Tab-separated table of C-alpha atoms in Angstrom:
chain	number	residue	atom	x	y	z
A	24	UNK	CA	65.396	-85.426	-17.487
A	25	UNK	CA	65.217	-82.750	-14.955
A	26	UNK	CA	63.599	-83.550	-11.527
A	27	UNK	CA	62.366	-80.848	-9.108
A	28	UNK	CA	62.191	-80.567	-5.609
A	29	UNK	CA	60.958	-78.102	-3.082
A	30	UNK	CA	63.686	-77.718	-0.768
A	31	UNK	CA	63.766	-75.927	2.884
A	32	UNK	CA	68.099	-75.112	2.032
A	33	UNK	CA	69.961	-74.811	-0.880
A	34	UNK	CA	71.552	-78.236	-0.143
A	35	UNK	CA	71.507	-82.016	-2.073
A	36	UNK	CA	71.046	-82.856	2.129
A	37	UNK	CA	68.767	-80.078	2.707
A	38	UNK	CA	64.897	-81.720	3.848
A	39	UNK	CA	61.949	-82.223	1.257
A	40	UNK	CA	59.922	-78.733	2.297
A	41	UNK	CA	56.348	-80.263	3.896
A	42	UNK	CA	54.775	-76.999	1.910
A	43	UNK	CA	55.052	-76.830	-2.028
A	44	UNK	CA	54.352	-73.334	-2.459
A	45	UNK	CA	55.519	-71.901	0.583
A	46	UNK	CA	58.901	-73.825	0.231
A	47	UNK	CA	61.662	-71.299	0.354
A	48	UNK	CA	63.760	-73.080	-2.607
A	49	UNK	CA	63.308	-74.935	-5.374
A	50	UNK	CA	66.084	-78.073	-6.778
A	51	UNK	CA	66.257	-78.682	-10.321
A	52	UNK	CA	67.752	-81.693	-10.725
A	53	UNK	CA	69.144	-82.959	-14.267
A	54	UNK	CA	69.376	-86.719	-13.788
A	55	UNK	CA	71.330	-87.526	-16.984
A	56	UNK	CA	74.318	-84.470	-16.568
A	57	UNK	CA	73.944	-84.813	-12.813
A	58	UNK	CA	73.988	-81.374	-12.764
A	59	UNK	CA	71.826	-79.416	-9.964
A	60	UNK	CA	70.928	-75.898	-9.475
A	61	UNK	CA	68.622	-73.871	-6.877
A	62	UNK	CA	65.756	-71.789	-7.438
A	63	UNK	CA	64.416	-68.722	-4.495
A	64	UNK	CA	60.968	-68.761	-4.234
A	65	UNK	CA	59.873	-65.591	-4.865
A	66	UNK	CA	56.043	-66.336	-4.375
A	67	UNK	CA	57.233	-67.255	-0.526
A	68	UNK	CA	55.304	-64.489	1.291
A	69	UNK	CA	52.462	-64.134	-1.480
A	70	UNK	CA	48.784	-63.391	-0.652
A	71	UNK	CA	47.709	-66.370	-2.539
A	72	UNK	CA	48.267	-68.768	-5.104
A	73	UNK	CA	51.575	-69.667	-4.358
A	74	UNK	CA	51.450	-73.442	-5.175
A	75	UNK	CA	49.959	-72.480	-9.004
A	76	UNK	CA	53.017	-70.118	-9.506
A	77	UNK	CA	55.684	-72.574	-8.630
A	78	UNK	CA	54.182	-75.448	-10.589
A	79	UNK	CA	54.283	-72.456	-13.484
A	80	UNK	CA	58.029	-72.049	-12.126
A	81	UNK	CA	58.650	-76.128	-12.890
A	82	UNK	CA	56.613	-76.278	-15.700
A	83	UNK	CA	59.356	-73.826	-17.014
A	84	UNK	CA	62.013	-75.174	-15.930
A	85	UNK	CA	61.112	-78.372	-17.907
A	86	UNK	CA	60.885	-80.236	-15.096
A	87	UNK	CA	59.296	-83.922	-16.326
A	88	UNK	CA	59.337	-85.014	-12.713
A	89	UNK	CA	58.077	-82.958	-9.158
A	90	UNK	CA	58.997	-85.219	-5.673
A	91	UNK	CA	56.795	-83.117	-3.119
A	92	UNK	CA	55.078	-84.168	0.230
A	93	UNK	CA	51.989	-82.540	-0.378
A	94	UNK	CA	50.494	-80.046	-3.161
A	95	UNK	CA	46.995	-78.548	-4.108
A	96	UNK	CA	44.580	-79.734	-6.707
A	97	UNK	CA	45.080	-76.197	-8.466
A	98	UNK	CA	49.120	-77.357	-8.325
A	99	UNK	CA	47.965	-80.806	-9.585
A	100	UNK	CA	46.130	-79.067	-12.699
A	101	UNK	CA	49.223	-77.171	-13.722
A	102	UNK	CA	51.422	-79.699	-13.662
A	103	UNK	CA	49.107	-82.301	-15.079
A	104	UNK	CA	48.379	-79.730	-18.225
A	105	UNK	CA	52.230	-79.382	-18.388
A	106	UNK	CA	53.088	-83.015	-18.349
A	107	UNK	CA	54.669	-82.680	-14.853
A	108	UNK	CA	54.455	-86.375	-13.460
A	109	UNK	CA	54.088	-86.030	-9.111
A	110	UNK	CA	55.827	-88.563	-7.120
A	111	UNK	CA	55.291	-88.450	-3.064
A	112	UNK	CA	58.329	-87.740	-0.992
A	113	UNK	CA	59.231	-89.007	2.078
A	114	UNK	CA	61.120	-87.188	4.959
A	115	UNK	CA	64.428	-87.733	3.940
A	116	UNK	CA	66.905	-85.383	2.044
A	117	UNK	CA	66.581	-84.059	-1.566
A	118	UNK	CA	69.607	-86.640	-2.366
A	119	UNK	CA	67.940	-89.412	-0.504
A	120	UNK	CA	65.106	-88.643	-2.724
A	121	UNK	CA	66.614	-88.807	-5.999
A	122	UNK	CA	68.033	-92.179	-5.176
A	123	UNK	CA	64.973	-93.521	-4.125
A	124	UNK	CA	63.323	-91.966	-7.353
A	125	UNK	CA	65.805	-92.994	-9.505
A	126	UNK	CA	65.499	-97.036	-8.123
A	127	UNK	CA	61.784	-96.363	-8.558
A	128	UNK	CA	61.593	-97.021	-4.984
A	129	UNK	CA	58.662	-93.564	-4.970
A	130	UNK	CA	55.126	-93.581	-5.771
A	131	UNK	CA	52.919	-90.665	-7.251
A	132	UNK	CA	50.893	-88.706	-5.149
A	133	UNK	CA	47.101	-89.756	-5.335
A	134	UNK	CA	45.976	-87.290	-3.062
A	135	UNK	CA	46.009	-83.566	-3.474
A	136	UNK	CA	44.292	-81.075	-1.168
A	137	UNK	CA	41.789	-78.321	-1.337
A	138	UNK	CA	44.238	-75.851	-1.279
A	139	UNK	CA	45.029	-73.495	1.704
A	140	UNK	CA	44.552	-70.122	-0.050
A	141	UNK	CA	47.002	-68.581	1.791
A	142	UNK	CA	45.988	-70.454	4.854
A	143	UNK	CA	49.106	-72.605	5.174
A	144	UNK	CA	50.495	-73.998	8.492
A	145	UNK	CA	53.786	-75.322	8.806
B	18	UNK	CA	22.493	-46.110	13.564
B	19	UNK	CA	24.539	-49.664	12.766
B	20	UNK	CA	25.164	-51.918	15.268
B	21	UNK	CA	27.345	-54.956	14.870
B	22	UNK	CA	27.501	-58.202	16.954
B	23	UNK	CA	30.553	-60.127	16.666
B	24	UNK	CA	32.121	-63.041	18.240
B	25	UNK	CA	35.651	-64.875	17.969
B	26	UNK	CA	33.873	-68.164	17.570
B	27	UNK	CA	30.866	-69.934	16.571
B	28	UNK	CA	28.097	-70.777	18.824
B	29	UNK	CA	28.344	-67.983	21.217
B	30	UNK	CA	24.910	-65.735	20.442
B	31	UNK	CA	25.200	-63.900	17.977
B	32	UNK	CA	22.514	-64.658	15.725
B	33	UNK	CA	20.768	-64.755	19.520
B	34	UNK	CA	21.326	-61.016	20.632
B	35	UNK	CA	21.116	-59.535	17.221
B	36	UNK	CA	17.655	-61.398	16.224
B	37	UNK	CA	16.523	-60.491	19.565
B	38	UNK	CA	17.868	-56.799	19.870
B	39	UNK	CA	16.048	-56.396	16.420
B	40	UNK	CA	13.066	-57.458	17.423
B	41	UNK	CA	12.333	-54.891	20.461
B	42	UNK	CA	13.756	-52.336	18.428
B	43	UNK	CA	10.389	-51.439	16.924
B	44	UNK	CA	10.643	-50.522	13.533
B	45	UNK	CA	14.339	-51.775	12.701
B	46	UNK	CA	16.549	-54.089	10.004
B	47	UNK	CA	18.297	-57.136	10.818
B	48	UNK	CA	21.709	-58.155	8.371
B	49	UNK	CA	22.573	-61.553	8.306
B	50	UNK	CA	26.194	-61.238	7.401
B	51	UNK	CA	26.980	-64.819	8.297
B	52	UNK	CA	26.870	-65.518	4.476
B	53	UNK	CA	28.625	-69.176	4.879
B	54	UNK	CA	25.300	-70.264	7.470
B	55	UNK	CA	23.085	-67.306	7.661
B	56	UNK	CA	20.239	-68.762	10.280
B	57	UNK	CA	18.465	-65.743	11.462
B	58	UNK	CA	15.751	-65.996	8.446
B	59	UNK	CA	15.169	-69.272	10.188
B	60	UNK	CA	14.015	-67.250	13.246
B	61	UNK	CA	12.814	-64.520	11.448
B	62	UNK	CA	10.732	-66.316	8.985
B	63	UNK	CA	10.394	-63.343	7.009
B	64	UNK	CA	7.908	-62.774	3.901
B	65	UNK	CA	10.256	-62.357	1.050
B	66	UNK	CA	9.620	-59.843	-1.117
B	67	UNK	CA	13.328	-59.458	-3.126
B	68	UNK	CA	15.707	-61.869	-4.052
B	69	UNK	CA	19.226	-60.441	-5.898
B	70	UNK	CA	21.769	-63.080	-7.567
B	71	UNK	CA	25.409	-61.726	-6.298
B	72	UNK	CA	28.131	-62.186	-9.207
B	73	UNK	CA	31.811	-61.538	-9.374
B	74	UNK	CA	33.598	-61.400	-12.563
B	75	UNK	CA	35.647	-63.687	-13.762
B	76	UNK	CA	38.248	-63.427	-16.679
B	77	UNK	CA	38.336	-65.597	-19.701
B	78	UNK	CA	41.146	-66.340	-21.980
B	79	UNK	CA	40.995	-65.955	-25.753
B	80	UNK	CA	43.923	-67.779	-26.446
B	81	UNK	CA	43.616	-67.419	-30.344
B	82	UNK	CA	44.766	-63.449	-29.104
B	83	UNK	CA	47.465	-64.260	-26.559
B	84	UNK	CA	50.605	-63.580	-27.834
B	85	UNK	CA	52.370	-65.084	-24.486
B	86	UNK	CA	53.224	-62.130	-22.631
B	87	UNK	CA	52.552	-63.008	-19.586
B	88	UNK	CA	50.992	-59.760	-18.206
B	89	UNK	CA	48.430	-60.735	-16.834
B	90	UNK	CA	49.959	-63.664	-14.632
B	91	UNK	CA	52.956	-61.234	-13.395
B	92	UNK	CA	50.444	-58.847	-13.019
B	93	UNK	CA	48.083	-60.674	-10.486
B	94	UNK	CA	48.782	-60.655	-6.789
B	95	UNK	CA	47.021	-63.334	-5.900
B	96	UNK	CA	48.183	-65.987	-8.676
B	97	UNK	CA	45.095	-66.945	-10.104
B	98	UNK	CA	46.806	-67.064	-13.879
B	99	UNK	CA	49.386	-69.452	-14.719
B	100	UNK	CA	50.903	-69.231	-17.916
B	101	UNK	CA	50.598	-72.992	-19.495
B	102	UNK	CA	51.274	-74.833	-22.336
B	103	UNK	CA	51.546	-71.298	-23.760
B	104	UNK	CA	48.329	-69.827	-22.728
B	105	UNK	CA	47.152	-68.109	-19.295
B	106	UNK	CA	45.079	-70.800	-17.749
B	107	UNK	CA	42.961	-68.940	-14.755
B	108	UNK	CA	41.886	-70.349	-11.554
B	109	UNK	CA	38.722	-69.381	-10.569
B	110	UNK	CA	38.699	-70.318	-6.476
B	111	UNK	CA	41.915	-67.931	-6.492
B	112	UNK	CA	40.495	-64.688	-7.944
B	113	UNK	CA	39.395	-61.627	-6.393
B	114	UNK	CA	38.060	-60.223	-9.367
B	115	UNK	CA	40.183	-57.052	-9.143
B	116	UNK	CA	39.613	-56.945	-13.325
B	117	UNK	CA	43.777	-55.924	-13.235
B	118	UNK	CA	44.400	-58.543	-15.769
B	119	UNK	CA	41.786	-57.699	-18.605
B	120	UNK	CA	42.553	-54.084	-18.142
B	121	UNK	CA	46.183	-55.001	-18.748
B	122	UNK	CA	46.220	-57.611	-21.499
B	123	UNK	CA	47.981	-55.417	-24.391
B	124	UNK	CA	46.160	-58.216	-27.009
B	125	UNK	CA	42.463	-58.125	-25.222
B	126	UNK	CA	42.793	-61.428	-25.226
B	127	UNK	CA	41.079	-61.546	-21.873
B	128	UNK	CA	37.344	-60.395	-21.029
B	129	UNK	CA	34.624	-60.873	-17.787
B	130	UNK	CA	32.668	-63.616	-17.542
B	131	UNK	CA	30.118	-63.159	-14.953
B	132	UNK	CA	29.389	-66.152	-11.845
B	133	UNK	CA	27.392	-66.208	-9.601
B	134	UNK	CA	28.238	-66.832	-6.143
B	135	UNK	CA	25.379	-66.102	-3.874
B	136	UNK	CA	22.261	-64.223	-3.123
B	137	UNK	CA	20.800	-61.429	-1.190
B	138	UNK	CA	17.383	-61.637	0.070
B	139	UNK	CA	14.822	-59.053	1.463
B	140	UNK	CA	11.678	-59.408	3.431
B	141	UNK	CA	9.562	-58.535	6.110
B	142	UNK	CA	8.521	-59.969	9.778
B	143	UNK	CA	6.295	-57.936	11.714
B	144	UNK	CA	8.249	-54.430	12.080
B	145	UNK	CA	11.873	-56.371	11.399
B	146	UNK	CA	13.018	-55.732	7.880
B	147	UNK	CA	14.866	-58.659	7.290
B	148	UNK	CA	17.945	-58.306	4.788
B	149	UNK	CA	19.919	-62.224	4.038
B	150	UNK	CA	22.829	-62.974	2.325
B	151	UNK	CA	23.718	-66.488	1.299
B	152	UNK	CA	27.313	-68.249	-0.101
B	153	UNK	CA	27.179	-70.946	-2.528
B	154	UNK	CA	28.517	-73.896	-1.044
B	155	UNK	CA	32.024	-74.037	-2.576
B	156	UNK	CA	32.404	-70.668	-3.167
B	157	UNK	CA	35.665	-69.191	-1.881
B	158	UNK	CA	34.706	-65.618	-0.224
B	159	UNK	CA	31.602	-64.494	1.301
B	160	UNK	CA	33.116	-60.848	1.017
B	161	UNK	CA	31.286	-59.752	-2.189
B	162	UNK	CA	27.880	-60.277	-1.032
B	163	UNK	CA	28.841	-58.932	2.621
B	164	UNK	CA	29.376	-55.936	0.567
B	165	UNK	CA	25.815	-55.492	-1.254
B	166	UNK	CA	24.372	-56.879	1.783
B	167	UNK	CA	25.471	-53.100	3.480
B	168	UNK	CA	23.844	-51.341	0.432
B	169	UNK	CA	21.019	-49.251	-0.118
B	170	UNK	CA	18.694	-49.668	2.791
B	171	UNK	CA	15.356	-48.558	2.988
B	172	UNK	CA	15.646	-46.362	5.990
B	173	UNK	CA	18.779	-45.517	7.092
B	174	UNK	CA	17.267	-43.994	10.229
B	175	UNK	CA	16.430	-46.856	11.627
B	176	UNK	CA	18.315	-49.169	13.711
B	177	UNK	CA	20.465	-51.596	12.077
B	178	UNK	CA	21.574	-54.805	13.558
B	179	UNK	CA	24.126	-56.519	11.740
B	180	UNK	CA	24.557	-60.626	12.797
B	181	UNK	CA	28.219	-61.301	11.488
B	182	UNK	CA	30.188	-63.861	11.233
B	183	UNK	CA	32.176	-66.008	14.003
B	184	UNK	CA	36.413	-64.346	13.865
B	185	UNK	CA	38.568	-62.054	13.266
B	186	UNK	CA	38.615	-62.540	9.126
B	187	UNK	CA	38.173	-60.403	6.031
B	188	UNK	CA	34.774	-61.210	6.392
B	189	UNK	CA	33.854	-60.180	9.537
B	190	UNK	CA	35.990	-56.761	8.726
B	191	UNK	CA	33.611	-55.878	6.399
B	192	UNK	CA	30.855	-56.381	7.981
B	193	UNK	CA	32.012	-54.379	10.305
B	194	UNK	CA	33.325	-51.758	8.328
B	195	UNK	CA	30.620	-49.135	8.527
B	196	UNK	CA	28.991	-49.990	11.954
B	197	UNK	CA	29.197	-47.332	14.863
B	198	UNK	CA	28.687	-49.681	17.466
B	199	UNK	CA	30.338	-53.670	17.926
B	200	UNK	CA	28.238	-55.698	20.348
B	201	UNK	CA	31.095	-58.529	21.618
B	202	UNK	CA	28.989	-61.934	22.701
B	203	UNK	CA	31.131	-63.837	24.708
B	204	UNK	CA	30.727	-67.346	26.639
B	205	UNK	CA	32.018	-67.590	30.591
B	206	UNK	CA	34.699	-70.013	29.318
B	207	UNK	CA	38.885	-69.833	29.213
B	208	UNK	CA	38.090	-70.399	25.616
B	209	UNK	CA	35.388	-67.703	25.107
B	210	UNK	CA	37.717	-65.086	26.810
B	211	UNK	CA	40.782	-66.081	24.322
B	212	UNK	CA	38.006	-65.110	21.367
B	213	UNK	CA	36.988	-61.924	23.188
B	214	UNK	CA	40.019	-60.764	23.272
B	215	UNK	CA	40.477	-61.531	18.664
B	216	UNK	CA	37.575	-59.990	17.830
B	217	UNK	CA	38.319	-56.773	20.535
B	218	UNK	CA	41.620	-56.407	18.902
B	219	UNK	CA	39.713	-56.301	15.370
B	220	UNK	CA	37.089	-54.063	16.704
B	221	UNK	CA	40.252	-51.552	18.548
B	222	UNK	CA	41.712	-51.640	15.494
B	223	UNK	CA	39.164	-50.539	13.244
B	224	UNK	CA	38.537	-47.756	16.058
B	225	UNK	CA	34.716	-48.724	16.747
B	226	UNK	CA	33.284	-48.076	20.182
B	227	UNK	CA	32.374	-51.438	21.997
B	228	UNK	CA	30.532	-53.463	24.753
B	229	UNK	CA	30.294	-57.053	25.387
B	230	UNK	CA	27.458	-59.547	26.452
B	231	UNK	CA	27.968	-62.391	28.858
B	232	UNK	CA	25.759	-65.126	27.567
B	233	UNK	CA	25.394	-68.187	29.007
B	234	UNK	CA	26.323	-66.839	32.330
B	235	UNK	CA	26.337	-69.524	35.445
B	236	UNK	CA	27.675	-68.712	39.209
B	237	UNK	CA	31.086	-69.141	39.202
B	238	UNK	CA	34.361	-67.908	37.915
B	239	UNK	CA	33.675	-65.835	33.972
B	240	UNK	CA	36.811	-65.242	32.702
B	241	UNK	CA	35.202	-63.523	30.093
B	242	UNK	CA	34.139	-60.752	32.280
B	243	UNK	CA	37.822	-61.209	34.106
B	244	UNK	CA	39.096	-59.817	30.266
B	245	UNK	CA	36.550	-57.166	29.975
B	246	UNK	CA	37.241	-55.761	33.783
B	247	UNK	CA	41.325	-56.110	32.404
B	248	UNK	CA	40.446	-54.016	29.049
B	249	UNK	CA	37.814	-51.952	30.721
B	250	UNK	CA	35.131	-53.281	28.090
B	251	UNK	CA	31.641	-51.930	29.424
B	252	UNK	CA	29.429	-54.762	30.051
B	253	UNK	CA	26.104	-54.210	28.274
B	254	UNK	CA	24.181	-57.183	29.845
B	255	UNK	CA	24.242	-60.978	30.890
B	256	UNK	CA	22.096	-63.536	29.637
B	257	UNK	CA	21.637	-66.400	31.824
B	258	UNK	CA	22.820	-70.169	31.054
B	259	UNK	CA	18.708	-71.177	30.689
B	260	UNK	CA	17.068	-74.254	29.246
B	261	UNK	CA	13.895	-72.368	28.772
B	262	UNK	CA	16.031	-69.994	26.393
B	263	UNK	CA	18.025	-73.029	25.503
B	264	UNK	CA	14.660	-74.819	24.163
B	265	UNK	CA	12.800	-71.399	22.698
B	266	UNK	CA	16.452	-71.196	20.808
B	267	UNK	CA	16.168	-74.698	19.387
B	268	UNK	CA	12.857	-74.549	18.075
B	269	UNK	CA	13.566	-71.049	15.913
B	270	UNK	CA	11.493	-68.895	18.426
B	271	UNK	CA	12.644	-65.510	18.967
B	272	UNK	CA	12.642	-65.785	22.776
B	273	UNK	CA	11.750	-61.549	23.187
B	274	UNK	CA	8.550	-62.227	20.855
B	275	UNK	CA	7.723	-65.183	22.950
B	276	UNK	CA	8.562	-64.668	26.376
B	277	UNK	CA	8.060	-61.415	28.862
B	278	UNK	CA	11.175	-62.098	30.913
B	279	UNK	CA	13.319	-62.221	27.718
B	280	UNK	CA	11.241	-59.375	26.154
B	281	UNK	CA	12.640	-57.163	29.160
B	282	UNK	CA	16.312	-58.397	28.811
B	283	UNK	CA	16.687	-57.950	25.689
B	284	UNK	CA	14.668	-53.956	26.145
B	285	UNK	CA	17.189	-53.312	28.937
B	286	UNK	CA	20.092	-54.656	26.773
B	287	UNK	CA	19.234	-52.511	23.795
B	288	UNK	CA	18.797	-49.519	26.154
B	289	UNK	CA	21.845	-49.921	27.495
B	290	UNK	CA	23.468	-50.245	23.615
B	291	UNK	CA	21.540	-47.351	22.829
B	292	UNK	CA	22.657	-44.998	25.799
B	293	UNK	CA	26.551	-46.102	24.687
B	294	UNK	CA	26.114	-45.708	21.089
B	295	UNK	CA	25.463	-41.905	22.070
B	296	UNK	CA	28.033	-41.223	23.889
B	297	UNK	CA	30.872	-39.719	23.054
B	298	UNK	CA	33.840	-41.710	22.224
């Protein structure tokens, strides 16, 4: 099963990004060949919309599994229609996170926000 | 002639000096382009005698046509189509209705669906022709009625006051976008002067001559009038910090209808917008 994570470095110890679709990288994390790759985010400096494109972006990755600190209800609808379970990270690490996923140690994200239409603050 | 009043923040006058302005104008029309809370009506109380649904377009996926593509979602700029579960699924608080995508789709699997967003309102109050615009609450962007709000006047000869809305934002640039005068209404506080200062880089940057008002003006340091001396901003007028004004202000009276001494402020301050409005820049 591959897990994704938006990522401020391409690094397993790189920080959980606080934005989704403003995150500069995305991790794609295979949890059964252990096997990890990085993703730019393209969308970065966007006029809008960023969040829907990189849920499209894990969606196609076939990502089962997104650990994020925050995302947007449009971001929620994406990934809900593409089976795209959302678990809540904490501060830590992308590594730090995949243990803690992977003892079941995270819960999903109940809350989702408006969205910041190109409003985001860091 | 268009004259626009603008502000960096809520609360400062606008809707004040523009209702007010229009009303010793004689014959004149007053836009409320503060689509998100448009209040002047409430002063106004105008007769209306047109009301205008505002729509944008929208587009719709025929997914029994969409061959997967993905045109129209690389295609938009501002994201509002995500292709999934193999279909283009469209977000409608994201669009700008550009109509890029349904011009694109090489399947015409997308069309326009109309939605409504707003409305624009006409009426009369004494010699004020009153002109409202008006967001749906939850709607995104006030832009689209903003723009039929500047449309098709009755008599462009006339003068125009046009109430904006509080910032610097798309919104307030196109309200601005055809006026040959800003107004700047700005409060004698630290705060106030930091908002001057946005909306007079908006206003410098869109090249439109400009004044400012000092309202609620008290003895004692204005920074406000500190920025205006630093930018050389002519100061048009100063309306005092007055309960009486305070209270007429409150209760929805237009304080130049009601009151002599506000009557002649508000005479001398649209002289004095009239006598900079023709000079030359």
């Amino acid at each position: 099963m591959k897990i994704a994570i938006p990522v401020i470095e391409q690094s397993l110890n790189a920080g959980v990004s606080h934005s989704f679709g403003r995150a500069p990288h995305l991790l794609i994390y295979n949890t059964v060949t252990k096997e990890n790759y990085f993703l730019d985010n393209t969308t970065v400096a966007s006029r809008g919309g960023a969040g829907v494109r990189v849920a499209e972006v894990v969606a196609d990755h076939g990502a089962k599994v997104l650990l994020t600190q925050r995302c947007g209800k449009s971001v929620e609808e994406v990934l809900r229609r593409s089976e795209v379970l959302v678990y809540k990270a904490t501060q830590g690490t992308a590594k730090e996170n995949i243990e803690a996923f992977l003892e079941d140690k995270l819960s999903l994200l109940t809350e989702f926000h408006d969205g910041l239409h190109g409003k985001a603050t860091l | 002639m268009k004259i626009a009043v603008l502000s960096g923040k809520g609360g400062t006058g606008k809707t004040l000096v523009s209702v007010n302005l229009a009303s010793v104008a004689g014959p004149s029309t007053y836009i409320d382009c503060d689509v998100e809370e448009p209040n002047g009506h409430l002063f106004f109380k105008p007769n209306v005698v047109r009301s205008e649904k505002v729509a944008v377009k929208i587009p719709v996926v025929d997914a029994a046509h969409c061959t997967g593509c993905r045109t129209c979602v690389e295609f938009c700029q501002y994201n509002a189509l995500a292709f999934i579960r193999n279909k283009p699924l469209v977000f409608e608080e994201v669009c700008h209705s550009c109509g890029g995508c349904v011009l694109l789709c090489p399947q015409k699997a997308l069309h326009e669906q109309e939605k409504n967003i707003g409305v624009v309102e006409d009426g009369y109050s004494g010699e004020v022709f009153v002109r409202t615009g008006m967001l749906n609450t939850g709607e995104v962007s006030g832009v689209p009625i903003i723009r039929k709000l500047q449309r098709e006047l009755p008599d462009e000869t006339k003068t125009v006051l046009i109430d904006c809305p509080p910032g610097s934002a798309c919104v307030v640039m196109e309200s601005i976008k055809d006026a040959d005068y800003c107004i700047l209404v700005a409060e004698p506080t630290i705060f106030g002067a930091q908002n001057l200062g946005m909306v007079h880089e908006l206003v410098t940057l869109f090249k439109k001559p400009c004044g400012a008002v000092l309202n609620k003006c008290q003895s004692g340091d204005n920074p406000s009038e500190q920025y205006c001396c630093e930018k050389s901003i002519r100061i048009l007028g100063r309306i005092p910090f007055d309960s009486e004004l305070g209270a007429m202000n409150s209760n929805a009276i237009i304080a130049a209808r009601a009151s002599g001494k506000y009557h002649q402020l508000f005479t001398e301050l649209l002289d004095a917008v009239l006598t900079e409005v023709g000079k030359p820049t």
